[in-house]
Coordinates of C-alpha atoms and ligand atoms in Angstrom, one line a residue:
X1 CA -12.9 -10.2 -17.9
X2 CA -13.8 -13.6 -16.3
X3 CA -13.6 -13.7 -12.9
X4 CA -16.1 -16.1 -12.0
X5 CA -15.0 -19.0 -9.5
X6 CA -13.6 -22.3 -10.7
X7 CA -14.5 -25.3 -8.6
X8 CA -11.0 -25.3 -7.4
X9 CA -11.1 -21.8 -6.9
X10 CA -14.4 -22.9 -4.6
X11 CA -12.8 -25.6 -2.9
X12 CA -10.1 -23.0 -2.1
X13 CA -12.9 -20.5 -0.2
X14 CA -14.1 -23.5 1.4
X15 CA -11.0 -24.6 3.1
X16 CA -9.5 -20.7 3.7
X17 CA -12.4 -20.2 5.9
X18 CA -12.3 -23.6 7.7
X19 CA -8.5 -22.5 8.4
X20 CA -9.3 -19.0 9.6
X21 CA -12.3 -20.1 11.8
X22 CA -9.5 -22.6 13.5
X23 CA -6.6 -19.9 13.6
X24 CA -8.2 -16.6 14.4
X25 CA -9.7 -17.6 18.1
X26 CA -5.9 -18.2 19.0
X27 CA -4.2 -14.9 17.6
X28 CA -2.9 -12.6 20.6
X29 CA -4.7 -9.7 21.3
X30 CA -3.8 -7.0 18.9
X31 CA -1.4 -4.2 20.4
X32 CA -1.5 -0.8 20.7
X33 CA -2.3 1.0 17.1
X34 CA 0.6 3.5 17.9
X35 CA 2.9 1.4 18.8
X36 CA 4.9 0.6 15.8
X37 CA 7.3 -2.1 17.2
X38 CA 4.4 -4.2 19.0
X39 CA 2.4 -4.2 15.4
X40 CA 5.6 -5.1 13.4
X41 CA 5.8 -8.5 15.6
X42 CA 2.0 -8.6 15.3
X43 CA 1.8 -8.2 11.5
X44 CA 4.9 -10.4 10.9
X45 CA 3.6 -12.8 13.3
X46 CA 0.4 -13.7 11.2
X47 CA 2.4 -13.3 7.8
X48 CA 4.3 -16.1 9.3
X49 CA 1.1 -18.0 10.2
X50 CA 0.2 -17.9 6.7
X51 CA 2.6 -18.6 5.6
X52 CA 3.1 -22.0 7.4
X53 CA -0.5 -23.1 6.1
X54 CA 0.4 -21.4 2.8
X55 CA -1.4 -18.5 1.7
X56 CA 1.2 -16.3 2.3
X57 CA 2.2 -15.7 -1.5
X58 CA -1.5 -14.9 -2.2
X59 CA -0.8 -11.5 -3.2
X60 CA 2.1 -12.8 -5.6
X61 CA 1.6 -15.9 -7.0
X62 CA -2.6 -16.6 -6.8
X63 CA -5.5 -16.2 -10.0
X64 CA -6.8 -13.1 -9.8
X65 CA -10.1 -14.5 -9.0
X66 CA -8.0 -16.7 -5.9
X67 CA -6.5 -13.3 -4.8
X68 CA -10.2 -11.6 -4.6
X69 CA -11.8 -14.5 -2.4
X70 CA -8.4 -14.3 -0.4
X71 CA -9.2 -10.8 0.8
X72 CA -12.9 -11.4 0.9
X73 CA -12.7 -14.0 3.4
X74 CA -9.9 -12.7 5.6
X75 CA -12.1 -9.5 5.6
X76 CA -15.5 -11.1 6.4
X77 CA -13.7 -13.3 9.2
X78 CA -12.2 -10.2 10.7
X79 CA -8.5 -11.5 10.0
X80 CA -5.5 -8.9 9.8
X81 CA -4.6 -7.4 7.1
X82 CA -0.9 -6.7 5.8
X83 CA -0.1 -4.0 8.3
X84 CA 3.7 -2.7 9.2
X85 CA 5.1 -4.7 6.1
X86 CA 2.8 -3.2 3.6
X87 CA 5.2 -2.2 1.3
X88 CA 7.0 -5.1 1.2
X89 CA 4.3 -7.6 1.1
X90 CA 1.9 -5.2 -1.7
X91 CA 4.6 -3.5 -3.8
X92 CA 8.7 -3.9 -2.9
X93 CA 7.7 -7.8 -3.2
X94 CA 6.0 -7.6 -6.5
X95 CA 8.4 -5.0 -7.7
X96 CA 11.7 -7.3 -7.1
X97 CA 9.4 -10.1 -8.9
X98 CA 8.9 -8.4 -11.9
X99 CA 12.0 -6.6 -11.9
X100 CA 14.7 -8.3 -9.8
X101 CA 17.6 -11.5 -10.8
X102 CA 17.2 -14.5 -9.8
X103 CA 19.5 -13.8 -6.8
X104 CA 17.9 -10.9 -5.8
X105 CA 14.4 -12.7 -5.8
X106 CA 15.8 -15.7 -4.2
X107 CA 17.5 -12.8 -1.3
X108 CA 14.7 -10.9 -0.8
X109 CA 10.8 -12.8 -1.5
X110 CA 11.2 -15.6 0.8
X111 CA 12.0 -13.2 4.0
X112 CA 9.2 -10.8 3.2
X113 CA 6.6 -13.8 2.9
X114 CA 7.9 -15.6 5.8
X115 CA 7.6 -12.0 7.7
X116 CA 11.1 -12.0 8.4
X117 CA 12.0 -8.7 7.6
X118 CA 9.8 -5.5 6.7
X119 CA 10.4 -2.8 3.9
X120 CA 9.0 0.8 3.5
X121 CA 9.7 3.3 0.5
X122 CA 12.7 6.2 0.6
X123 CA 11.2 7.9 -2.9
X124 CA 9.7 11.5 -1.4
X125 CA 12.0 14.0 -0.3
X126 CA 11.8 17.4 1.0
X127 CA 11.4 18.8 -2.1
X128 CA 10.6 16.0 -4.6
X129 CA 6.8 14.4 -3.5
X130 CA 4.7 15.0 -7.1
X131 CA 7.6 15.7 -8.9
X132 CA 9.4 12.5 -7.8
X133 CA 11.6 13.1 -10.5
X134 CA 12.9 15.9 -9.0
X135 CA 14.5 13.8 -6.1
X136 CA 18.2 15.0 -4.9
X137 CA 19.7 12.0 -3.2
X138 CA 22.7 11.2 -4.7
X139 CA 24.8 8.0 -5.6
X140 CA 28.2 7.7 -6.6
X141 CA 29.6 4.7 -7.7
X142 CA 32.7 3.7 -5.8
X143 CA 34.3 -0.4 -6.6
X144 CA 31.3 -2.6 -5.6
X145 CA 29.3 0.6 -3.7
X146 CA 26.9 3.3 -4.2
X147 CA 27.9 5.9 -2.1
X148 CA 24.3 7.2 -1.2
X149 CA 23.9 11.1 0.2
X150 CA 20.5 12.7 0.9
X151 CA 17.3 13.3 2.6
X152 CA 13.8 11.1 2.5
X153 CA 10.8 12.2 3.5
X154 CA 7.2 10.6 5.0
X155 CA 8.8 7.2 4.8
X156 CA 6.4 5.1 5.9
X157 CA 7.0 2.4 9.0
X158 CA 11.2 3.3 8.5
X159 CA 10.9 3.0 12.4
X160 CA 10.9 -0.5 12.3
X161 CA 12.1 -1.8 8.5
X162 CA 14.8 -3.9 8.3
X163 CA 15.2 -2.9 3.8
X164 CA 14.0 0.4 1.9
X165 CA 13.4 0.7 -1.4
X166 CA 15.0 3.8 -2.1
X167 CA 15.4 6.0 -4.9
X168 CA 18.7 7.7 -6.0
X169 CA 19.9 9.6 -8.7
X170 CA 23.5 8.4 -10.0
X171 CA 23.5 10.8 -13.2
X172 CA 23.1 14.4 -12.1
X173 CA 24.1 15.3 -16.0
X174 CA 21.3 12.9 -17.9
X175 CA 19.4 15.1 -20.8
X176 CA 16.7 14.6 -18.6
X177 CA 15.6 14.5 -14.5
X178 CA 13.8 10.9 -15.3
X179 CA 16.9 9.5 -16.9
X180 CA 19.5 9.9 -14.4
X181 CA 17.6 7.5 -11.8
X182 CA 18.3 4.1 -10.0
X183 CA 16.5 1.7 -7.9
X184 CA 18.0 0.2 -5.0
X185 CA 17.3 -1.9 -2.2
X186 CA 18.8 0.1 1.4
X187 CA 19.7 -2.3 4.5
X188 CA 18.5 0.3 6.7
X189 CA 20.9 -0.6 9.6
X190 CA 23.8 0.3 7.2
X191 CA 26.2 3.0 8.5
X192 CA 25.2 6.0 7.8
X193 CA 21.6 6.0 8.1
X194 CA 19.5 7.9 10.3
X195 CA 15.7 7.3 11.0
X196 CA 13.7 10.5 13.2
X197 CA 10.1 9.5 12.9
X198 CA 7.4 12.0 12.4
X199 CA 4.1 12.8 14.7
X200 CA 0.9 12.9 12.9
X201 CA -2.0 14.2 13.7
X202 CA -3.4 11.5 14.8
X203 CA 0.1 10.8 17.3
X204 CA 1.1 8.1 15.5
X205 CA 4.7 7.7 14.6
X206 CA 4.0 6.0 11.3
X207 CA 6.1 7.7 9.1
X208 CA 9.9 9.3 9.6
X209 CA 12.4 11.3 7.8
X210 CA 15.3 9.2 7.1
X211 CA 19.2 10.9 6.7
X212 CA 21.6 9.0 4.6
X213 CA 25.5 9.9 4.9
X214 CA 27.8 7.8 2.8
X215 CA 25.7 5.2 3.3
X216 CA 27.5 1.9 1.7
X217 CA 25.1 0.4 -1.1
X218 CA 26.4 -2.7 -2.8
X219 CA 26.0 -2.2 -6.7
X220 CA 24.2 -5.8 -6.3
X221 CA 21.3 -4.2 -4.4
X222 CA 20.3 -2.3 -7.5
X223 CA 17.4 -3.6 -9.4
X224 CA 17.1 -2.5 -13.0
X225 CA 19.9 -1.0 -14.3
X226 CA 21.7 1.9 -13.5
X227 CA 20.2 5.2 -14.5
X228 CA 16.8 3.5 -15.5
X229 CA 15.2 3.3 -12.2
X230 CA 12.4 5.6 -13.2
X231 CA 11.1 2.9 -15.2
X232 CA 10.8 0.7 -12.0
X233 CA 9.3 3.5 -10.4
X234 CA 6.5 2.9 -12.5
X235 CA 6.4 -0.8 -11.8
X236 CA 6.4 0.0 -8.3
X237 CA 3.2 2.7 -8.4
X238 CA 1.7 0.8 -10.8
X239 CA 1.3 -2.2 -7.6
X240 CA 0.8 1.0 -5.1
X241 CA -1.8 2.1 -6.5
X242 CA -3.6 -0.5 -8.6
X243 CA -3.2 -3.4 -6.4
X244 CA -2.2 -2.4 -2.8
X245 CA -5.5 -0.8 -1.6
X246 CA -7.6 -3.8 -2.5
X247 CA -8.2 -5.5 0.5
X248 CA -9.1 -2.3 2.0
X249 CA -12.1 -1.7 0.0
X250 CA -13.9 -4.9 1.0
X251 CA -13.4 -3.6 4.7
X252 CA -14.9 0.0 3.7
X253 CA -18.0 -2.4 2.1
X254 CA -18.4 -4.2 5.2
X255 CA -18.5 -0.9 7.3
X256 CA -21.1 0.2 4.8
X257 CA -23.5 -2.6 5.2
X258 CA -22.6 -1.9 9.1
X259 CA -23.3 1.4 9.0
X260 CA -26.9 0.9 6.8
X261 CA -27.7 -1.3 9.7
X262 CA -26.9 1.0 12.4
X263 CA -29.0 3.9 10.7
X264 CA -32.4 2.2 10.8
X265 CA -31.3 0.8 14.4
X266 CA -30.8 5.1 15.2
X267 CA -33.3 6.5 13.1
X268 CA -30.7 8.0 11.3
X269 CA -32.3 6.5 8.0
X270 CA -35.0 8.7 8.2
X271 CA -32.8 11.7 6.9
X272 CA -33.6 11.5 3.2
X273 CA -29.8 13.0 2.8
X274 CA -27.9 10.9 4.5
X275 CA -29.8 7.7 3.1
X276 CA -29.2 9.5 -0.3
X277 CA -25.3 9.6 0.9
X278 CA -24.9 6.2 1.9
X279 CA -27.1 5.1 -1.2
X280 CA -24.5 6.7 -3.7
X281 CA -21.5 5.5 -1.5
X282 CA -23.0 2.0 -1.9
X283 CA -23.0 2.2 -5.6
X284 CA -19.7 3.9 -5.5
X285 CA -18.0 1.0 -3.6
X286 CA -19.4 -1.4 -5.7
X287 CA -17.8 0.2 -9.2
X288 CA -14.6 0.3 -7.2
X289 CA -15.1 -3.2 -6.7
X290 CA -15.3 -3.3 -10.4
X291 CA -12.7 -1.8 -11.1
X292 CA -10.4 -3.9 -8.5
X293 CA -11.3 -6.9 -10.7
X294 CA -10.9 -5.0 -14.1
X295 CA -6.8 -3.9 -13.1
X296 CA -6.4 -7.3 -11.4
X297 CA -7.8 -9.4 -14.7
X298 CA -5.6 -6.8 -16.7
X299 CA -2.5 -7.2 -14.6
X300 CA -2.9 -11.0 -15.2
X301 CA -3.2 -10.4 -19.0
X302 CA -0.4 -8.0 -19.0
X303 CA 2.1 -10.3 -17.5
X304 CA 1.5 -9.4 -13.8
X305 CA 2.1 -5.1 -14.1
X306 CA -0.8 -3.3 -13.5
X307 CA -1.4 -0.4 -16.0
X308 CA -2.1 3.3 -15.1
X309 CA -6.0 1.9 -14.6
X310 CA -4.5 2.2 -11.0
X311 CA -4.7 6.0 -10.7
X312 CA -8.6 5.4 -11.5
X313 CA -9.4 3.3 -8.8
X314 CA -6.7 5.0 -6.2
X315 CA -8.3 8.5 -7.1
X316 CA -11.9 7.2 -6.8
X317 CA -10.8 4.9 -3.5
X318 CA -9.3 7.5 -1.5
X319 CA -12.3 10.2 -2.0
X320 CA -14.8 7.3 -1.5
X321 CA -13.4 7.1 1.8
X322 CA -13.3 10.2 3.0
X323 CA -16.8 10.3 2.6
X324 CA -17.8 6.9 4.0
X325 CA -15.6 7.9 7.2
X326 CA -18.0 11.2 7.2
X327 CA -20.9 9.4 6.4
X328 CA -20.3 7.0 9.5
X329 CA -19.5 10.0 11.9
X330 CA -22.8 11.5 10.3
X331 CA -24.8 7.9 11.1
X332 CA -23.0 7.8 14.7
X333 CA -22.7 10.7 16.0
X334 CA -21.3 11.3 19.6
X335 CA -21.1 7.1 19.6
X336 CA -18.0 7.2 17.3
X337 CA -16.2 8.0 20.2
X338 CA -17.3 4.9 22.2
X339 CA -16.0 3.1 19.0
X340 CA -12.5 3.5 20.1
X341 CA -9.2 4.6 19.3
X342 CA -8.6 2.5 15.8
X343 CA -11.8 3.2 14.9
X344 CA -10.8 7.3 15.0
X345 CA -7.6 6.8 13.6
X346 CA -8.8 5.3 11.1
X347 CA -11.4 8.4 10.0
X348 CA -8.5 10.7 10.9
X349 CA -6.1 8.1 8.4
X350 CA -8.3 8.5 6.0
X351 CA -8.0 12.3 5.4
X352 CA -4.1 11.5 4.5
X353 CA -5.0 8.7 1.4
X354 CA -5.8 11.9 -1.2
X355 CA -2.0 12.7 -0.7
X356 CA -0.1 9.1 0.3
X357 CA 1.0 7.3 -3.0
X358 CA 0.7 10.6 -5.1
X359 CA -2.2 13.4 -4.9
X360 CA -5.4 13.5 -6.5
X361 CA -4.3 16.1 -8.8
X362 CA -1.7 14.2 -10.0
X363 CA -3.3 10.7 -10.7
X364 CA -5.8 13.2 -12.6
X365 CA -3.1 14.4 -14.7
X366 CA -2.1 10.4 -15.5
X367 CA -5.5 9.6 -16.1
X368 CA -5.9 12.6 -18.5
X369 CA -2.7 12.1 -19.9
X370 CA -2.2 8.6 -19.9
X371 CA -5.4 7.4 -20.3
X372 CA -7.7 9.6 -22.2
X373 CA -4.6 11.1 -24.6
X374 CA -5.3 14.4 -23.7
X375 CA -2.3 17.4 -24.0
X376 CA 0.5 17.3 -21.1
X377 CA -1.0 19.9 -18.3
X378 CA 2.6 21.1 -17.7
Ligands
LIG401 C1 0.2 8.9 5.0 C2 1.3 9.1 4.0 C3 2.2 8.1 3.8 C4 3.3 8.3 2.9 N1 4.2 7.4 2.8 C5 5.3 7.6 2.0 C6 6.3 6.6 1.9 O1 6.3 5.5 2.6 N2 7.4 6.8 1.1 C7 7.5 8.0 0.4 O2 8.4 8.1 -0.4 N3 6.5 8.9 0.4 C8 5.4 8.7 1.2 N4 4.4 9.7 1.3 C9 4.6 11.0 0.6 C10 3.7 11.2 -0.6 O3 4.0 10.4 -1.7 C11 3.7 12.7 -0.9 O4 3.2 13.4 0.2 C12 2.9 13.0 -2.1 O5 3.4 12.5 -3.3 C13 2.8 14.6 -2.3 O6 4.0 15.1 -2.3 P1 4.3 16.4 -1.4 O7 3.8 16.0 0.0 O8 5.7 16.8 -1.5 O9 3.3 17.5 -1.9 P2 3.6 18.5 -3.1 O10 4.2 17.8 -4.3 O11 4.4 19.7 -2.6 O12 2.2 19.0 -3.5 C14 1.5 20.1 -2.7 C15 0.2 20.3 -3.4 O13 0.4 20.8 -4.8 C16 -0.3 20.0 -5.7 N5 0.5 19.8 -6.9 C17 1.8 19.5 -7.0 N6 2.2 19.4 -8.3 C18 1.1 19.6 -9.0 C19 0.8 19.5 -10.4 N7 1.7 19.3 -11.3 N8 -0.5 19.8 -10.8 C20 -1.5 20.0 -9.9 N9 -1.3 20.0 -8.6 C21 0.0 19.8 -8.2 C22 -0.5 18.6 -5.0 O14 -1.5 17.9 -5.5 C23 -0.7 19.0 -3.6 O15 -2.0 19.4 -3.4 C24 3.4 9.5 2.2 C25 2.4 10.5 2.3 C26 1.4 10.3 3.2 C27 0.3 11.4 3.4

């Protein structure tokens, strides 16, 4: 794995941070972290900024190594990350890439990188979440239509997505569940469909339950072919959870380094424990970071896929941030509060990234399973 910087891939830093230090002082001031409207125009708003200096296909089209100093310096200039259209921008997008026609890339890539319209994911249901295979919504063929019927659950930003990528099964009889599965693309203002978002925790209407009743699907919204949407599944998790977290773990470094700094400002340092935790978080972040450039150098040599190397870093990532939340509330103390609202949701977010994109246990059993060869669990 060579991901050292090319001078063009230095000349590329150079004039990504010229452009940010002239953009960022004139972005509005960012709106209320639970209101989910306000951040869709916010989010869409700077996807449409870069995209009219062009770096909005970053994520798509970049080197790896171009990709990496992307989210470094966005990060380090305090720039917005993907935000309500993060499934559209980190793993609908790449999935119709890999996986779509030429019309279907042409329909649907431009929009999301102009931040026209924003997708979120229908694959959980009530009783299908780590057994997505398990899922009950059904589609029946009728002329040019899937007639879609069923339930989604925990779909993330439905509230205000404009497509879903939503998974349906169209042959309740295959010899087995993962067989009888199809991909397609949901316009979510189709008749039929019903959004009622869901409180967290943390009072954030981030996620809904979404009800689908004879919803009209045109056959050409289906990417892959019929019945072998489990196999785009894959595609799909394999961006969820190789690629889509990456930017996130240079903002967790930063808030470490942050955090150091606050502790010998507090006298927190002088707690051999905690200097001991954030010591070992340290080294943890940085083999994350490690392993974000080994699945991104590997996704570039497998033809732009990711491989299961993804439920490595997404198991490793979530719990390392659990603990660097806990560490900073440790390092803080009462002043966390004074830090502000997306400050706490963000520790309180963070106890939900063990379970989002598939559980801990389960990217265990890929990574034994998948990875290491060892006997199916189950
Ligand atoms: C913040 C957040 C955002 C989400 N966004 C979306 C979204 O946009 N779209 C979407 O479709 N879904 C989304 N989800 C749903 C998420 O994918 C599921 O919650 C997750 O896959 C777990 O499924 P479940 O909730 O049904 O739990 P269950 O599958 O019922 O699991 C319950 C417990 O049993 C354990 N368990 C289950 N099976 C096994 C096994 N075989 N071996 C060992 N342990 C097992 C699990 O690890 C877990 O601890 C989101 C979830 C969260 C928290």
């Amino acid at each position: 794995m060579d991901l050292s910087c090319t001078e063009e891939e230095e000349a590329y830093r150079a004039r990504l941070r010229e452009w940010l230090a002239a953009t960022l002082p004139d972005l509005p001031e960012r709106p209320d972290p639970l209101d989910w409207p306000a951040r869709r125009a916010y989010d869409c708003g700077w996807q449409r900024r870069l995209y009219d200096a062009g770096y909005a296909a970053t994520h798509w089209e970049a080197s790896p190594t171009q990709r990496l100093v992307f989210l470094e310096e966005t990060e380090l200039a305090g720039a917005p990350y993907v935000g309500a259209n993060f499934v559209g921008l980190l793993h609908a997008g790449p999935t119709i890439a890999a996986e779509g026609t030429a019309a279907q890339r042409e329909r649907w890539l431009p929009p999301i990188l102009r931040g026209d319209e924003v997708w979120c994911q229908g694959f959980s249901e009530p009783d299908a979440g780590s057994d997505l295979a398990s899922l009950r919504t059904r589609a029946v063929r009728d002329g040019d239509a899937y007639v879609v019927t069923g339930q989604k659950i925990w779909t993330s930003h439905a509230e205000v997505a404009d497509w879903c990528e939503l998974l349906v099964r169209t042959d309740p009889d295959a010899p087995s569940k993962h067989r009888g599965i199809t991909w397609l693309a949901l316009p979510m203002d189709a008749p039929g469909v019903t959004v009622r978002p869901l409180r967290t925790l943390a009072g954030s209407t981030e996620f809904a339950e979404v009800f689908l009743d004879e919803v009209r699907v045109p056959v050409a919204n289906r990417v892959g072919e019929e019945n072998d949407g489990w196999r785009v599944t894959m595609v799909t998790l394999s961006f969820e959870r190789g690629t889509a977290f990456v930017g996130e773990v240079v903002a967790c470094r930063r808030l470490l380094g942050e955090l150091a700094r606050t502790a010998r400002k507090n006298g927190t340092w002088d707690d051999p424990v905690l200097r001991r935790r954030l010591g070992r978080l340290s080294a943890e972040f940085q083999a994350l970071w490690r392993i974000v450039q080994a699945n991104v150098s590997e996704a570039r040599a497998t033809g732009g896929v990711p491989g299961a190397g993804g439920s490595v870093f997404k198991l490793h990532y979530s719990h390392a941030r659990q603990e660097l939340y806990d560490a900073a509330a440790a390092v803080l103390g009462p002043d966390a509060l004074d830090l502000g609202r997306d400050w706490n949701l963000d520790r309180l977010s963070s106890l939900s990234y063990t379970i989002a994109a598939g559980t801990s246990q389960i990217q265990r059993d890929i990574v034994a399973e998948r990875i290491l060869g060892l006997p199916k669990g189950r």
